[in-house]
Amino acid sequence: MSPNGQAQGDRLIVDAARAGDASALSELYTLYFPRVYRYILARTGNTYDAEDLAEEVFMRVLEAIERFQWREAPFSAWLFRIAHNAVISQRRKETARGRSSQLSEGLAVNSQGPDELVENRLALSDIREAAEKLPEAQRQVIALRFAAGLSVAETARTMGKGEGNVKVIQHKAIVKLREMMGQARPARVYESETAR
Amino acid sequence: MKARRLGEILDECLSAYTEGRRSIEESLSLYPSIRDELEPFLRTAVEVADTFGESSPPEHVQERGRQEFLTSASVRQRAKLLTYDLNFGQRMGDFARRRRRLLIVAALAIALAVAGAVAARLETSSNRTNHEAASSSPSPLAPLVGDLRDTQQQLWRRANQGVDVSPEMIRALAKTTTSLDSRVGDFSALDSQARIDLERAIADQYLLLHLIANTQPAPTAPEARRALSITQQVAGSWGIDLPQVPPAASGEAGSQVDETPPSRQPSSATPSPSPDNETPTAGPVTPQSDADSSP
């Protein structure tokens, strides 16, 4: 589906959800819950936090969706701002409690065998640890672009920055990640060069 | 400048890969001049994207979240509807209260208008009776008419002052009216002055009973309605046109009176038109003195 077609589809679903249509709400959840979950997982590194916070984000969406206005931002940007605020809020609470965010021992990844699970856990752990050392803007771009799967335009709207700026921040973040991850372990070998 | 350009190319290649448009190799072949510089970053970016992309929420977590989300949405929807219903109910309640207040004000205004008309009629009638009593010989009907007028005056004063009227007084009025009717016999045979006096007395009584039927509580109001019915029958038998009463003031009493068929046919005699027999208009309520009420 083209970006315009996707946006049009999103608009229909979001408008129906705003009117309280249960099937539209369910579809919205299906479309965005995994992306919100991945975004929060990228930011917190904890699957339990990601599960709880993703659910909390959707409750907040329910409270605020009537106030959402298309002219201000695309729905995805609005949604991930809520997710960002939820992560910040959680971080403050944990700081107050004196608990540091730890990677969960059991990263639940669907359809993966034990070897893949371990490999993924390590990879995610490496990336997470490396990303933690990045400045906030770079961490945010990495989480939005690679975990949430937002486009540059959506990431720019979410962060309130220009698209060119987002591309520069993204480039800097990748350069740093490359440096940090290169020191930790060799880059993954791609058996297949086919696009996913 | 170079970093910006590299950043844009990196993003373009990454987007092409994640959207399934090109492989990494295909993208690198498009930029041979910067291939060596681009490749490590592109591979790192793809690795990061793939790693995050593989981390999906467990199915049961997603399903549990969906159920909670939809349940919460449903509860909110119901709460919203309930709030709307309550607000609607409140609005309707306000409207009903305002409407009730308006009806009370309207009823009071009508009652005052009727009372004013009754007072004016009684005063005029009483003055004429006094004048006629002084200037001519008393009619054989005069004592009964006097009794009727006395009772009417007492009732009017009580009703106008907001004092409860006893049903016995209404019954006494009805009894006097019936007695008068039996004494009159052929109304058309009476002299013109007697006809005019009786016509005024019955017309005033009709207005007075309307006022009482609409302002007094039970059991006085039903008694007043019965007396109204008798008054209307007597007026019908004498061929008297009763004054018009405002619709809201007639209310229940009016409808009951209208439903009651006249028991006696009106006499063939047509009463002479009298200026006092016109539809009453609202006027100031002027209670009369005891001296004025005497026949």
CSV table of C-alpha atoms in Angstrom, one decimal:
chain,number,residue,atom,x,y,z
A,1,MET,CA,0.0,0.0,0.0
A,2,SER,CA,1.3,3.5,-0.9
A,3,PRO,CA,2.0,5.9,1.9
A,4,ASN,CA,-1.0,8.0,0.9
A,5,GLY,CA,-3.2,4.9,0.8
A,6,GLN,CA,-1.8,3.9,4.2
A,7,ALA,CA,-2.5,7.4,5.6
A,8,GLN,CA,-6.0,7.3,4.1
A,9,GLY,CA,-6.6,3.8,5.7
A,10,ASP,CA,-5.3,5.1,9.0
A,11,ARG,CA,-7.6,8.0,8.8
A,12,LEU,CA,-10.7,5.9,8.3
A,13,ILE,CA,-9.8,3.6,11.1
A,14,VAL,CA,-8.8,6.4,13.5
A,15,ASP,CA,-12.0,8.4,12.7
A,16,ALA,CA,-14.2,5.3,13.3
A,17,ALA,CA,-12.3,4.6,16.5
A,18,ARG,CA,-12.8,8.2,17.7
A,19,ALA,CA,-16.6,7.6,17.2
A,20,GLY,CA,-16.3,4.6,19.5
A,21,ASP,CA,-16.5,1.8,16.8
A,22,ALA,CA,-15.3,-1.3,18.5
A,23,SER,CA,-13.9,-3.0,15.4
A,24,ALA,CA,-12.0,0.1,14.4
A,25,LEU,CA,-10.5,0.2,17.9
A,26,SER,CA,-9.5,-3.4,17.7
A,27,GLU,CA,-7.9,-2.8,14.3
A,28,LEU,CA,-6.0,0.2,15.7
A,29,TYR,CA,-4.8,-1.9,18.5
A,30,THR,CA,-3.6,-4.7,16.1
A,31,LEU,CA,-1.8,-2.2,13.9
A,32,TYR,CA,0.0,-0.3,16.6
A,33,PHE,CA,0.3,-2.4,19.7
A,34,PRO,CA,3.4,-4.4,18.5
A,35,ARG,CA,5.1,-1.2,17.3
A,36,VAL,CA,4.4,0.6,20.6
A,37,TYR,CA,5.7,-2.5,22.5
A,38,ARG,CA,8.9,-2.6,20.4
A,39,TYR,CA,9.4,1.1,20.9
A,40,ILE,CA,9.1,0.8,24.7
A,41,LEU,CA,11.2,-2.3,24.7
A,42,ALA,CA,13.9,-0.4,22.8
A,43,ARG,CA,13.7,2.4,25.4
A,44,THR,CA,13.5,0.4,28.6
A,45,GLY,CA,15.0,-2.9,27.6
A,46,ASN,CA,12.6,-4.7,29.9
A,47,THR,CA,9.9,-6.9,28.4
A,48,TYR,CA,7.7,-6.7,31.5
A,49,ASP,CA,7.8,-2.9,31.4
A,50,ALA,CA,7.2,-3.0,27.7
A,51,GLU,CA,4.1,-5.1,28.2
A,52,ASP,CA,2.7,-3.0,31.0
A,53,LEU,CA,3.5,0.3,29.5
A,54,ALA,CA,2.2,-0.6,26.1
A,55,GLU,CA,-1.1,-1.5,27.7
A,56,GLU,CA,-1.0,1.7,29.6
A,57,VAL,CA,-0.3,3.7,26.5
A,58,PHE,CA,-3.5,2.3,24.8
A,59,MET,CA,-5.5,3.2,27.9
A,60,ARG,CA,-4.2,6.7,27.6
A,61,VAL,CA,-5.1,6.7,23.9
A,62,LEU,CA,-8.6,5.8,24.8
A,63,GLU,CA,-8.8,8.7,27.2
A,64,ALA,CA,-7.4,11.2,24.7
A,65,ILE,CA,-8.5,10.0,21.3
A,66,GLU,CA,-11.5,12.3,21.2
A,67,ARG,CA,-9.2,15.3,21.5
A,68,PHE,CA,-6.9,14.1,18.7
A,69,GLN,CA,-6.8,16.4,15.7
A,70,TRP,CA,-5.4,15.5,12.3
A,71,ARG,CA,-4.2,19.0,11.5
A,72,GLU,CA,-1.7,18.9,14.4
A,73,ALA,CA,0.1,15.6,13.6
A,74,PRO,CA,-0.3,12.2,12.0
A,75,PHE,CA,-1.9,9.7,14.3
A,76,SER,CA,1.4,7.7,14.6
A,77,ALA,CA,3.2,10.8,15.8
A,78,TRP,CA,0.5,11.6,18.4
A,79,LEU,CA,0.5,8.0,19.6
A,80,PHE,CA,4.3,7.7,20.0
A,81,ARG,CA,4.4,11.0,21.9
A,82,ILE,CA,2.1,9.3,24.4
A,83,ALA,CA,4.4,6.3,24.4
A,84,HIS,CA,7.4,8.6,24.9
A,85,ASN,CA,5.7,10.3,27.8
A,86,ALA,CA,4.8,7.0,29.3
A,87,VAL,CA,8.5,5.9,29.1
A,88,ILE,CA,9.7,9.2,30.7
A,89,SER,CA,7.1,8.9,33.4
A,90,GLN,CA,8.1,5.3,34.1
A,91,ARG,CA,11.8,6.3,34.2
A,92,ARG,CA,11.0,9.0,36.8
A,93,LYS,CA,9.2,6.5,39.0
A,94,GLU,CA,12.0,4.1,38.8
A,95,THR,CA,14.5,6.7,39.6
A,96,ALA,CA,12.5,7.7,42.6
A,97,ARG,CA,12.4,4.0,43.7
A,98,GLY,CA,16.1,3.6,43.0
A,99,ARG,CA,15.6,0.8,40.5
A,100,SER,CA,17.7,0.9,37.3
A,101,SER,CA,16.2,-0.4,34.1
A,102,GLN,CA,17.4,-3.9,33.5
A,103,LEU,CA,17.1,-6.1,30.5
A,104,SER,CA,14.6,-8.8,31.1
A,105,GLU,CA,16.1,-12.3,31.4
A,106,GLY,CA,13.4,-13.7,29.2
A,107,LEU,CA,12.8,-11.8,26.1
A,108,ALA,CA,9.7,-13.2,24.6
A,109,VAL,CA,10.1,-13.5,20.9
A,110,ASN,CA,7.5,-15.3,18.8
A,111,SER,CA,8.2,-18.1,16.4
A,112,GLN,CA,11.8,-18.4,17.4
A,113,GLY,CA,13.8,-21.5,18.4
A,114,PRO,CA,16.1,-21.6,21.4
A,115,ASP,CA,19.2,-20.7,19.4
A,116,GLU,CA,17.5,-17.8,17.6
A,117,LEU,CA,16.0,-16.7,20.9
A,118,VAL,CA,19.5,-16.6,22.5
A,119,GLU,CA,21.0,-14.9,19.5
A,120,ASN,CA,18.2,-12.3,19.4
A,121,ARG,CA,18.5,-11.7,23.2
A,122,LEU,CA,22.2,-11.1,22.8
A,123,ALA,CA,21.7,-8.9,19.8
A,124,LEU,CA,19.0,-6.9,21.4
A,125,SER,CA,21.0,-6.7,24.6
A,126,ASP,CA,24.0,-5.4,22.7
A,127,ILE,CA,22.0,-2.9,20.8
A,128,ARG,CA,20.2,-1.8,23.9
A,129,GLU,CA,23.4,-1.4,25.9
A,130,ALA,CA,25.0,0.5,23.0
A,131,ALA,CA,21.9,2.7,22.5
A,132,GLU,CA,21.9,3.5,26.2
A,133,LYS,CA,25.1,5.4,25.7
A,134,LEU,CA,23.7,7.5,23.0
A,135,PRO,CA,22.4,11.1,23.6
A,136,GLU,CA,18.7,11.2,24.2
A,137,ALA,CA,17.8,12.5,20.7
A,138,GLN,CA,19.8,9.7,19.0
A,139,ARG,CA,18.2,7.1,21.3
A,140,GLN,CA,14.8,8.5,20.5
A,141,VAL,CA,15.5,8.4,16.7
A,142,ILE,CA,16.7,4.8,16.9
A,143,ALA,CA,13.7,3.7,18.9
A,144,LEU,CA,11.2,5.4,16.6
A,145,ARG,CA,12.8,4.6,13.3
A,146,PHE,CA,14.0,1.0,14.0
A,147,ALA,CA,11.8,-0.3,16.8
A,148,ALA,CA,8.5,1.5,16.1
A,149,GLY,CA,9.0,1.5,12.3
A,150,LEU,CA,8.1,5.1,11.8
A,151,SER,CA,9.1,6.9,8.6
A,152,VAL,CA,11.5,9.8,8.8
A,153,ALA,CA,8.6,12.2,8.4
A,154,GLU,CA,6.6,10.6,11.2
A,155,THR,CA,9.7,10.5,13.4
A,156,ALA,CA,10.3,14.2,12.7
A,157,ARG,CA,6.7,15.1,13.7
A,158,THR,CA,6.9,13.0,16.8
A,159,MET,CA,10.1,14.7,17.9
A,160,GLY,CA,9.1,18.1,16.7
A,161,LYS,CA,12.2,18.3,14.4
A,162,GLY,CA,12.8,18.7,10.7
A,163,GLU,CA,13.2,15.7,8.5
A,164,GLY,CA,16.8,16.6,7.5
A,165,ASN,CA,17.6,17.0,11.1
A,166,VAL,CA,16.3,13.5,11.9
A,167,LYS,CA,18.3,12.0,9.1
A,168,VAL,CA,21.5,13.6,10.4
A,169,ILE,CA,20.7,12.4,14.0
A,170,GLN,CA,20.0,8.9,12.7
A,171,HIS,CA,23.3,8.9,10.8
A,172,LYS,CA,25.2,10.0,13.8
A,173,ALA,CA,23.5,7.4,16.0
A,174,ILE,CA,24.3,4.6,13.5
A,175,VAL,CA,27.9,5.6,13.3
A,176,LYS,CA,28.2,5.5,17.1
A,177,LEU,CA,26.3,2.2,17.3
A,178,ARG,CA,28.6,0.8,14.7
A,179,GLU,CA,31.7,1.8,16.7
A,180,MET,CA,30.3,0.5,20.0
A,181,MET,CA,28.9,-2.8,18.6
A,182,GLY,CA,32.0,-3.3,16.5
A,183,GLN,CA,34.0,-3.3,19.7
A,184,ALA,CA,31.6,-5.7,21.4
A,185,ARG,CA,31.2,-8.3,18.6
A,186,PRO,CA,31.5,-8.6,14.8
A,187,ALA,CA,28.5,-7.5,12.8
A,188,ARG,CA,25.9,-10.1,12.0
A,189,VAL,CA,26.6,-12.0,8.8
A,190,TYR,CA,23.8,-11.8,6.4
A,191,GLU,CA,23.2,-15.2,4.8
A,192,SER,CA,20.7,-13.8,2.4
A,193,GLU,CA,20.8,-10.4,0.9
A,194,THR,CA,17.2,-10.5,-0.1
A,195,ALA,CA,15.1,-7.7,1.3
A,196,ARG,CA,12.5,-8.7,3.9
B,1,MET,CA,27.7,18.7,4.1
B,2,LYS,CA,29.2,15.3,3.4
B,3,ALA,CA,27.7,13.8,6.6
B,4,ARG,CA,24.3,15.2,5.6
B,5,ARG,CA,24.5,13.6,2.2
B,6,LEU,CA,25.7,10.3,3.6
B,7,GLY,CA,22.9,10.5,6.1
B,8,GLU,CA,20.3,11.0,3.4
B,9,ILE,CA,21.7,8.1,1.3
B,10,LEU,CA,21.8,5.9,4.3
B,11,ASP,CA,18.2,6.6,5.1
B,12,GLU,CA,17.1,6.1,1.5
B,13,CYS,CA,18.9,2.7,1.3
B,14,LEU,CA,17.5,1.7,4.7
B,15,SER,CA,13.9,2.7,3.7
B,16,ALA,CA,14.3,0.7,0.5
B,17,TYR,CA,15.4,-2.3,2.4
B,18,THR,CA,12.7,-2.2,5.1
B,19,GLU,CA,10.0,-1.5,2.5
B,20,GLY,CA,11.3,-4.5,0.5
B,21,ARG,CA,12.2,-2.5,-2.6
B,22,ARG,CA,15.9,-3.3,-2.7
B,23,SER,CA,18.4,-5.5,-1.0
B,24,ILE,CA,21.5,-4.2,0.6
B,25,GLU,CA,23.7,-5.2,-2.3
B,26,GLU,CA,21.4,-3.5,-4.8
B,27,SER,CA,21.5,-0.3,-2.8
B,28,LEU,CA,25.3,-0.4,-2.5
B,29,SER,CA,25.6,-0.9,-6.2
B,30,LEU,CA,23.6,2.3,-6.8
B,31,TYR,CA,26.3,4.3,-4.9
B,32,PRO,CA,29.7,2.9,-6.0
B,33,SER,CA,31.6,6.1,-5.1
B,34,ILE,CA,30.7,5.9,-1.5
B,35,ARG,CA,30.1,2.1,-1.2
B,36,ASP,CA,33.0,1.5,1.2
B,37,GLU,CA,31.9,4.2,3.5
B,38,LEU,CA,28.2,3.4,3.2
B,39,GLU,CA,28.2,-0.4,3.6
B,40,PRO,CA,29.2,-0.7,7.3
B,41,PHE,CA,26.6,1.8,8.4
B,42,LEU,CA,23.9,0.4,6.2
B,43,ARG,CA,24.6,-3.1,7.6
B,44,THR,CA,24.5,-1.9,11.2
B,45,ALA,CA,21.3,0.0,10.6
B,46,VAL,CA,19.7,-3.1,9.0
B,47,GLU,CA,20.9,-5.2,11.9
B,48,VAL,CA,19.4,-2.8,14.4
B,49,ALA,CA,16.1,-2.6,12.5
B,50,ASP,CA,15.9,-6.4,12.1
B,51,THR,CA,16.7,-7.1,15.7
B,52,PHE,CA,14.0,-4.7,17.0
B,53,GLY,CA,11.6,-6.0,14.3
B,54,GLU,CA,12.0,-9.5,15.6
B,55,SER,CA,10.9,-8.5,19.1
B,56,SER,CA,7.2,-9.0,19.1
B,57,PRO,CA,4.9,-9.0,22.1
B,58,PRO,CA,3.8,-12.5,23.2
B,59,GLU,CA,0.5,-13.5,21.7
B,60,HIS,CA,-1.3,-13.9,25.1
B,61,VAL,CA,-0.1,-10.4,26.2
B,62,GLN,CA,-1.3,-8.8,23.1
B,63,GLU,CA,-4.7,-10.6,23.4
B,64,ARG,CA,-5.1,-9.8,27.1
B,65,GLY,CA,-4.3,-6.1,26.3
B,66,ARG,CA,-6.8,-6.1,23.5
B,67,GLN,CA,-9.6,-7.4,25.7
B,68,GLU,CA,-8.8,-4.8,28.4
B,69,PHE,CA,-8.6,-2.1,25.8
B,70,LEU,CA,-11.9,-3.0,24.2
B,71,THR,CA,-13.6,-3.5,27.6
B,72,SER,CA,-12.4,-0.2,28.8
B,73,ALA,CA,-13.6,1.4,25.5
B,74,SER,CA,-17.0,-0.2,26.0
B,75,VAL,CA,-17.3,1.0,29.6
B,76,ARG,CA,-16.3,4.5,28.5
B,77,GLN,CA,-18.9,4.5,25.8
B,78,ARG,CA,-21.6,3.4,28.2
B,79,ALA,CA,-20.5,6.0,30.7
B,80,LYS,CA,-20.7,8.6,28.0
B,81,LEU,CA,-24.2,7.6,27.0
B,82,LEU,CA,-25.3,7.6,30.7
B,83,THR,CA,-23.8,11.0,31.2
B,84,TYR,CA,-25.6,12.2,28.2
B,85,ASP,CA,-28.9,10.7,29.5
B,86,LEU,CA,-28.4,12.3,32.9
B,87,ASN,CA,-27.6,15.6,31.3
B,88,PHE,CA,-30.7,15.2,29.0
B,89,GLY,CA,-32.8,14.3,32.1
B,90,GLN,CA,-31.4,17.3,33.9
B,91,ARG,CA,-32.2,19.6,31.0
B,92,MET,CA,-35.7,18.1,30.8
B,93,GLY,CA,-36.1,18.5,34.6
B,94,ASP,CA,-35.1,22.2,34.3
B,95,PHE,CA,-37.5,22.6,31.4
B,96,ALA,CA,-40.3,20.9,33.4
B,97,ARG,CA,-39.5,23.1,36.4
B,98,ARG,CA,-39.6,26.2,34.3
B,99,ARG,CA,-42.8,25.0,32.7
B,100,ARG,CA,-44.4,24.4,36.1
B,101,ARG,CA,-43.4,27.8,37.3
B,102,LEU,CA,-44.9,29.4,34.1
B,103,LEU,CA,-48.1,27.4,34.6
B,104,ILE,CA,-48.4,28.6,38.2
B,105,VAL,CA,-47.8,32.2,37.2
B,106,ALA,CA,-50.4,31.9,34.3
B,107,ALA,CA,-52.9,30.3,36.7
B,108,LEU,CA,-52.5,33.1,39.2
B,109,ALA,CA,-52.9,35.7,36.5
B,110,ILE,CA,-56.0,34.1,35.2
B,111,ALA,CA,-57.4,33.7,38.8
B,112,LEU,CA,-56.7,37.4,39.4
B,113,ALA,CA,-58.5,38.3,36.1
B,114,VAL,CA,-61.5,36.2,37.0
B,115,ALA,CA,-61.6,37.6,40.6
B,116,GLY,CA,-61.3,41.1,39.3
B,117,ALA,CA,-64.2,40.5,36.9
B,118,VAL,CA,-66.3,39.0,39.7
B,119,ALA,CA,-65.5,41.8,42.0
B,120,ALA,CA,-66.4,44.4,39.4
B,121,ARG,CA,-69.7,42.7,38.7
B,122,LEU,CA,-70.6,42.2,42.3
B,123,GLU,CA,-69.9,45.8,43.0
B,124,THR,CA,-72.0,47.1,40.1
B,125,SER,CA,-74.8,44.7,40.9
B,126,SER,CA,-74.8,45.5,44.6
B,127,ASN,CA,-74.9,49.2,43.9
B,128,ARG,CA,-77.8,48.8,41.6
B,129,THR,CA,-79.6,46.6,44.0
B,130,ASN,CA,-79.2,49.1,46.7
B,131,HIS,CA,-80.3,51.9,44.5
B,132,GLU,CA,-83.3,50.0,43.2
B,133,ALA,CA,-84.2,48.8,46.7
B,134,ALA,CA,-84.3,52.4,47.8
B,135,SER,CA,-86.3,53.7,44.8
B,136,SER,CA,-88.8,50.9,44.2
B,137,SER,CA,-90.9,48.3,46.0
B,138,PRO,CA,-89.0,45.1,46.7
B,139,SER,CA,-89.6,42.2,44.3
B,140,PRO,CA,-90.8,38.9,45.7
B,141,LEU,CA,-87.6,37.3,44.5
B,142,ALA,CA,-85.5,40.0,46.3
B,143,PRO,CA,-84.9,38.0,49.6
B,144,LEU,CA,-83.6,35.0,47.7
B,145,VAL,CA,-81.5,37.1,45.3
B,146,GLY,CA,-80.2,38.9,48.4
B,147,ASP,CA,-79.2,35.6,50.0
B,148,LEU,CA,-77.5,34.5,46.8
B,149,ARG,CA,-75.6,37.8,46.6
B,150,ASP,CA,-74.6,37.5,50.3
B,151,THR,CA,-73.2,34.0,49.8
B,152,GLN,CA,-71.4,35.0,46.7
B,153,GLN,CA,-69.8,38.0,48.5
B,154,GLN,CA,-68.6,35.8,51.3
B,155,LEU,CA,-67.3,33.2,48.9
B,156,TRP,CA,-65.6,35.8,46.8
B,157,ARG,CA,-63.9,37.4,49.8
B,158,ARG,CA,-62.6,34.1,51.1
B,159,ALA,CA,-61.4,32.9,47.6
B,160,ASN,CA,-59.7,36.2,47.0
B,161,GLN,CA,-57.9,36.3,50.3
B,162,GLY,CA,-56.6,32.7,49.9
B,163,VAL,CA,-58.8,31.4,52.8
B,164,ASP,CA,-60.1,27.9,52.3
B,165,VAL,CA,-63.7,27.9,51.2
B,166,SER,CA,-65.8,25.2,52.9
B,167,PRO,CA,-67.8,22.9,50.7
B,168,GLU,CA,-70.9,23.6,52.8
B,169,MET,CA,-70.9,27.2,51.6
B,170,ILE,CA,-70.8,26.0,48.0
B,171,ARG,CA,-73.6,23.6,48.7
B,172,ALA,CA,-75.6,26.4,50.3
B,173,LEU,CA,-75.0,28.5,47.2
B,174,ALA,CA,-76.2,25.7,45.0
B,175,LYS,CA,-79.3,25.2,47.2
B,176,THR,CA,-80.2,28.9,47.0
B,177,THR,CA,-79.7,28.8,43.3
B,178,THR,CA,-82.0,25.8,43.0
B,179,SER,CA,-84.6,27.5,45.2
B,180,LEU,CA,-84.4,30.7,43.2
B,181,ASP,CA,-84.9,28.7,40.0
B,182,SER,CA,-88.0,27.0,41.4
B,183,ARG,CA,-89.4,30.4,42.6
B,184,VAL,CA,-88.7,32.1,39.3
B,185,GLY,CA,-90.9,29.7,37.2
B,186,ASP,CA,-91.2,31.4,33.9
B,187,PHE,CA,-88.2,33.6,33.6
B,188,SER,CA,-89.6,35.5,30.5
B,189,ALA,CA,-92.6,36.5,32.6
B,190,LEU,CA,-90.5,38.5,35.0
B,191,ASP,CA,-90.2,42.2,34.7
B,192,SER,CA,-87.1,43.4,32.9
B,193,GLN,CA,-85.3,44.6,36.1
B,194,ALA,CA,-85.8,41.3,37.8
B,195,ARG,CA,-84.5,39.5,34.7
B,196,ILE,CA,-81.4,41.7,34.6
B,197,ASP,CA,-80.8,41.2,38.4
B,198,LEU,CA,-81.0,37.4,38.0
B,199,GLU,CA,-79.0,37.4,34.9
B,200,ARG,CA,-76.2,39.3,36.6
B,201,ALA,CA,-76.3,37.1,39.7
B,202,ILE,CA,-76.1,33.9,37.7
B,203,ALA,CA,-73.3,35.3,35.5
B,204,ASP,CA,-71.3,36.4,38.5
B,205,GLN,CA,-71.9,33.1,40.2
B,206,TYR,CA,-70.6,31.3,37.1
B,207,LEU,CA,-67.3,33.3,37.2
B,208,LEU,CA,-67.0,32.9,41.0
B,209,LEU,CA,-67.5,29.1,40.9
B,210,HIS,CA,-64.9,28.9,38.1
B,211,LEU,CA,-62.4,30.7,40.3
B,212,ILE,CA,-63.1,28.5,43.2
B,213,ALA,CA,-63.0,25.3,41.2
B,214,ASN,CA,-59.5,26.2,39.9
B,215,THR,CA,-57.9,27.6,43.0
B,216,GLN,CA,-59.4,25.7,46.0
B,217,PRO,CA,-58.4,22.2,47.0
B,218,ALA,CA,-60.6,19.2,47.4
B,219,PRO,CA,-63.3,18.7,48.5
B,220,THR,CA,-64.3,22.3,47.8
B,221,ALA,CA,-63.2,22.2,44.1
B,222,PRO,CA,-65.4,19.2,43.2
B,223,GLU,CA,-68.3,20.8,45.0
B,224,ALA,CA,-67.7,24.0,43.1
B,225,ARG,CA,-67.8,22.0,39.9
B,226,ARG,CA,-71.1,20.5,40.8
B,227,ALA,CA,-72.5,24.0,41.7
B,228,LEU,CA,-71.1,25.2,38.3
B,229,SER,CA,-73.1,22.5,36.6
B,230,ILE,CA,-76.3,23.6,38.5
B,231,THR,CA,-75.6,27.2,37.7
B,232,GLN,CA,-75.1,26.4,34.0
B,233,GLN,CA,-78.4,24.4,33.9
B,234,VAL,CA,-80.3,27.2,35.5
B,235,ALA,CA,-78.7,29.7,33.1
B,236,GLY,CA,-79.7,27.4,30.3
B,237,SER,CA,-83.3,27.1,31.5
B,238,TRP,CA,-83.6,30.9,31.8
B,239,GLY,CA,-82.0,31.5,28.4
B,240,ILE,CA,-79.1,33.4,29.8
B,241,ASP,CA,-75.8,33.6,27.9
B,242,LEU,CA,-73.0,33.0,30.4
B,243,PRO,CA,-69.8,35.0,30.1
B,244,GLN,CA,-66.8,33.4,28.5
B,245,VAL,CA,-64.0,32.1,30.7
B,246,PRO,CA,-60.4,32.0,29.6
B,247,PRO,CA,-59.6,28.3,28.5
B,248,ALA,CA,-56.9,27.8,31.1
B,249,ALA,CA,-59.1,29.0,33.8
B,250,SER,CA,-62.0,26.8,32.8
B,251,GLY,CA,-59.7,23.8,32.9
B,252,GLU,CA,-61.2,20.7,34.4
B,253,ALA,CA,-64.2,22.5,35.6
B,254,GLY,CA,-65.0,23.9,32.2
B,255,SER,CA,-64.7,20.5,30.5
B,256,GLN,CA,-66.9,18.9,33.1
B,257,VAL,CA,-69.5,21.6,32.7
B,258,ASP,CA,-69.4,21.3,29.0
B,259,GLU,CA,-70.0,17.6,29.2
B,260,THR,CA,-73.1,18.0,31.3
B,261,PRO,CA,-76.2,18.1,29.2
B,262,PRO,CA,-78.7,20.7,30.1
B,263,SER,CA,-81.6,19.1,32.0
B,264,ARG,CA,-84.0,21.7,31.1
B,265,GLN,CA,-84.7,23.5,27.8
B,266,PRO,CA,-84.0,27.2,27.8
B,267,SER,CA,-87.0,29.4,27.7
B,268,SER,CA,-88.1,30.9,24.5
B,269,ALA,CA,-87.6,34.4,25.9
B,270,THR,CA,-84.5,36.2,24.8
B,271,PRO,CA,-82.9,38.2,27.5
B,272,SER,CA,-82.3,41.8,26.7
B,273,PRO,CA,-78.6,42.5,26.0
B,274,SER,CA,-76.8,44.0,28.9
B,275,PRO,CA,-73.5,45.8,28.8
B,276,ASP,CA,-72.6,44.0,32.1
B,277,ASN,CA,-73.1,40.7,30.5
B,278,GLU,CA,-70.1,40.9,28.2
B,279,THR,CA,-66.9,39.0,28.5
B,280,PRO,CA,-65.1,40.1,31.7
B,281,THR,CA,-61.8,41.8,31.4
B,282,ALA,CA,-58.9,41.7,33.8
B,283,GLY,CA,-59.1,44.4,36.4
B,284,PRO,CA,-57.9,45.3,39.8
B,285,VAL,CA,-59.3,43.1,42.6
B,286,THR,CA,-61.5,45.4,44.7
B,287,PRO,CA,-63.1,43.8,47.7
B,288,GLN,CA,-66.4,45.3,48.6
B,289,SER,CA,-67.5,46.5,51.9
B,290,ASP,CA,-70.2,44.8,53.9
B,291,ALA,CA,-72.5,47.7,53.4
B,292,ASP,CA,-72.2,47.4,49.6
B,293,SER,CA,-73.0,43.7,49.7
B,294,SER,CA,-76.4,44.2,51.4
B,295,PRO,CA,-79.3,44.0,49.0
